[in-house]
PDB file of C-alpha atoms in Angstrom:
ATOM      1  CA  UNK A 207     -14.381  -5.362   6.602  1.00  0.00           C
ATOM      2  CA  UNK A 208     -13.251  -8.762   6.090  1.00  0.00           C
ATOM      3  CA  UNK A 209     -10.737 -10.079   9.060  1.00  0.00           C
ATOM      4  CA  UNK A 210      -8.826 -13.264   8.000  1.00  0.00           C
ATOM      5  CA  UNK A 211      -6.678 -14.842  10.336  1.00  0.00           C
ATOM      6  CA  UNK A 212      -2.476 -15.731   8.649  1.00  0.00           C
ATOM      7  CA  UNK A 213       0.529 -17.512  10.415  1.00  0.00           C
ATOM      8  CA  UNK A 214       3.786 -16.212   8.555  1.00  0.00           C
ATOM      9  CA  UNK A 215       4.829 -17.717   5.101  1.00  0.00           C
ATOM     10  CA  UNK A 216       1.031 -17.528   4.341  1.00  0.00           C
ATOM     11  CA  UNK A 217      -1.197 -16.034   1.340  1.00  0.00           C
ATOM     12  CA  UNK A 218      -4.255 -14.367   1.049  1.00  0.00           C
ATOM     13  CA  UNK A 219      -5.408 -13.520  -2.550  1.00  0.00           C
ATOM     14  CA  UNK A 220      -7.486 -10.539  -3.856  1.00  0.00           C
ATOM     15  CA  UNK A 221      -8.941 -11.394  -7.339  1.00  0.00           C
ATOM     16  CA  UNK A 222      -7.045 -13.357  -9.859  1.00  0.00           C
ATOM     17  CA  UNK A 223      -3.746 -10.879  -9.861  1.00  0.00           C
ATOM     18  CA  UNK A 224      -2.779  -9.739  -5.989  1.00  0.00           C
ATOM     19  CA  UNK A 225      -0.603 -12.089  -3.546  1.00  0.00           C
ATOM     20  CA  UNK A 226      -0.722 -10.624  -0.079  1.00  0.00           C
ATOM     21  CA  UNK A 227       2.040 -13.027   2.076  1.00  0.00           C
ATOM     22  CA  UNK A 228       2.830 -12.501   6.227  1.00  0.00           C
ATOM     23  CA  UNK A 229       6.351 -12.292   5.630  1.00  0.00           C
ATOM     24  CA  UNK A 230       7.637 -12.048   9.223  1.00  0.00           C
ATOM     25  CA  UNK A 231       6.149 -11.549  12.676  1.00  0.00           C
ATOM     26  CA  UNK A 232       7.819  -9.539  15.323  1.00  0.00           C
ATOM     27  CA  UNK A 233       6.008  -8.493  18.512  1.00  0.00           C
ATOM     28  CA  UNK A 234       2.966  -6.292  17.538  1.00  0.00           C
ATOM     29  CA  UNK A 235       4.861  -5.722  14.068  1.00  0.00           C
ATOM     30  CA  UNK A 236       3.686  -7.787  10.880  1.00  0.00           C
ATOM     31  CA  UNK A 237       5.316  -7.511   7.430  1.00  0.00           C
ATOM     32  CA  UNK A 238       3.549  -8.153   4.281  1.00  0.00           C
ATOM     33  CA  UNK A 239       5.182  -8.741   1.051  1.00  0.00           C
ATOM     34  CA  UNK A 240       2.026  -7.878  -1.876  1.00  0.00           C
ATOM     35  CA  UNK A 241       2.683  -8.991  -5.520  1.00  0.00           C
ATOM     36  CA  UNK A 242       0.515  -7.158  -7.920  1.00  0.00           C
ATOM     37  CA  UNK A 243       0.476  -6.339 -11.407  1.00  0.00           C
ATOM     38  CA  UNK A 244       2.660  -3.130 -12.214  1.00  0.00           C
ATOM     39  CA  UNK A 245      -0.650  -1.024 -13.481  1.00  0.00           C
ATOM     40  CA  UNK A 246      -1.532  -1.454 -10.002  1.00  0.00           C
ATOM     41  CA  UNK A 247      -0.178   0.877  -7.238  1.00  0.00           C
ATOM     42  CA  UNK A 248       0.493   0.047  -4.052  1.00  0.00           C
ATOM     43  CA  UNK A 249       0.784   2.192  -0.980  1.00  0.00           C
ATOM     44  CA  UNK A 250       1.054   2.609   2.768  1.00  0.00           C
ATOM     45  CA  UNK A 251      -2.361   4.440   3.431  1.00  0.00           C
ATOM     46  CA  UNK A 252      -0.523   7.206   4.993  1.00  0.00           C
ATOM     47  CA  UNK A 253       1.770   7.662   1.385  1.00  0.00           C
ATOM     48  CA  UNK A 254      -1.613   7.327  -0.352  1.00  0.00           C
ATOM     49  CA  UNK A 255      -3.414   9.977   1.445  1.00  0.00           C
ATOM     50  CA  UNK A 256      -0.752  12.281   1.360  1.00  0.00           C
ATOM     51  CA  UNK A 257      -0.151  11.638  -2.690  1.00  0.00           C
ATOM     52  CA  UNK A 258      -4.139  12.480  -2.566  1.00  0.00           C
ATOM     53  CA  UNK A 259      -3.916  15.752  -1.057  1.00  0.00           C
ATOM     54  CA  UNK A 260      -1.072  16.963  -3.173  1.00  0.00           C
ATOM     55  CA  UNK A 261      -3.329  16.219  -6.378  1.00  0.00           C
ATOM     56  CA  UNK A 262      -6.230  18.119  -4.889  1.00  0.00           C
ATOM     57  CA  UNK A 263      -3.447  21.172  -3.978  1.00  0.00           C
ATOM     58  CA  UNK A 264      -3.985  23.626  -6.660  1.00  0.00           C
ATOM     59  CA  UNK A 265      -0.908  24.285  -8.189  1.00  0.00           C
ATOM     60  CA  UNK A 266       1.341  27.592  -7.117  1.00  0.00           C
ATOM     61  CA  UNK A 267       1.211  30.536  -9.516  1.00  0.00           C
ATOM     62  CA  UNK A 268       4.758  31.279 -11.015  1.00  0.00           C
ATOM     63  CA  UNK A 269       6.820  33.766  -9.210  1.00  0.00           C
ATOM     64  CA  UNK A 270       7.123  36.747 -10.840  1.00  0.00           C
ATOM     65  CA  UNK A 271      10.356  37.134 -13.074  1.00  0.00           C
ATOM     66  CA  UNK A 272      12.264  40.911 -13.776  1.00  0.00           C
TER      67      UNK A 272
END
């Protein structure tokens, strides 16, 4: 794991296409703004793990109709 030290208002760049930027600082709380290409999703691990789980979830079988 890579650890890189930002103040606010500054960038740290993944490849050629993704902008990660400390957008404010409050108490143990840091927000990011990322700017990446559309094709490209981005997450909250949490959302991305639970969007991971419901692909692997077989889906139901219909309910039976009269």
């Amino acid at each position: 794991m890579l650890v890189l030290s930002r103040q606010r208002d500054e960038t740290i760049m993944i490849g050629d296409d993704i902008e990660i930027t400390v957008v404010d600082i409050r108490g143990d709380k840091v927000r990011l703004g990322i700017n990446a290409p559309r094709h490209i999703q981005v997450h909250r691990k949490e959302v991305y793990e639970a969007i991971k789980r419901e692909q692997q979830t077989p889906p139901a079988p219909p309910a039976p109709t009269d």
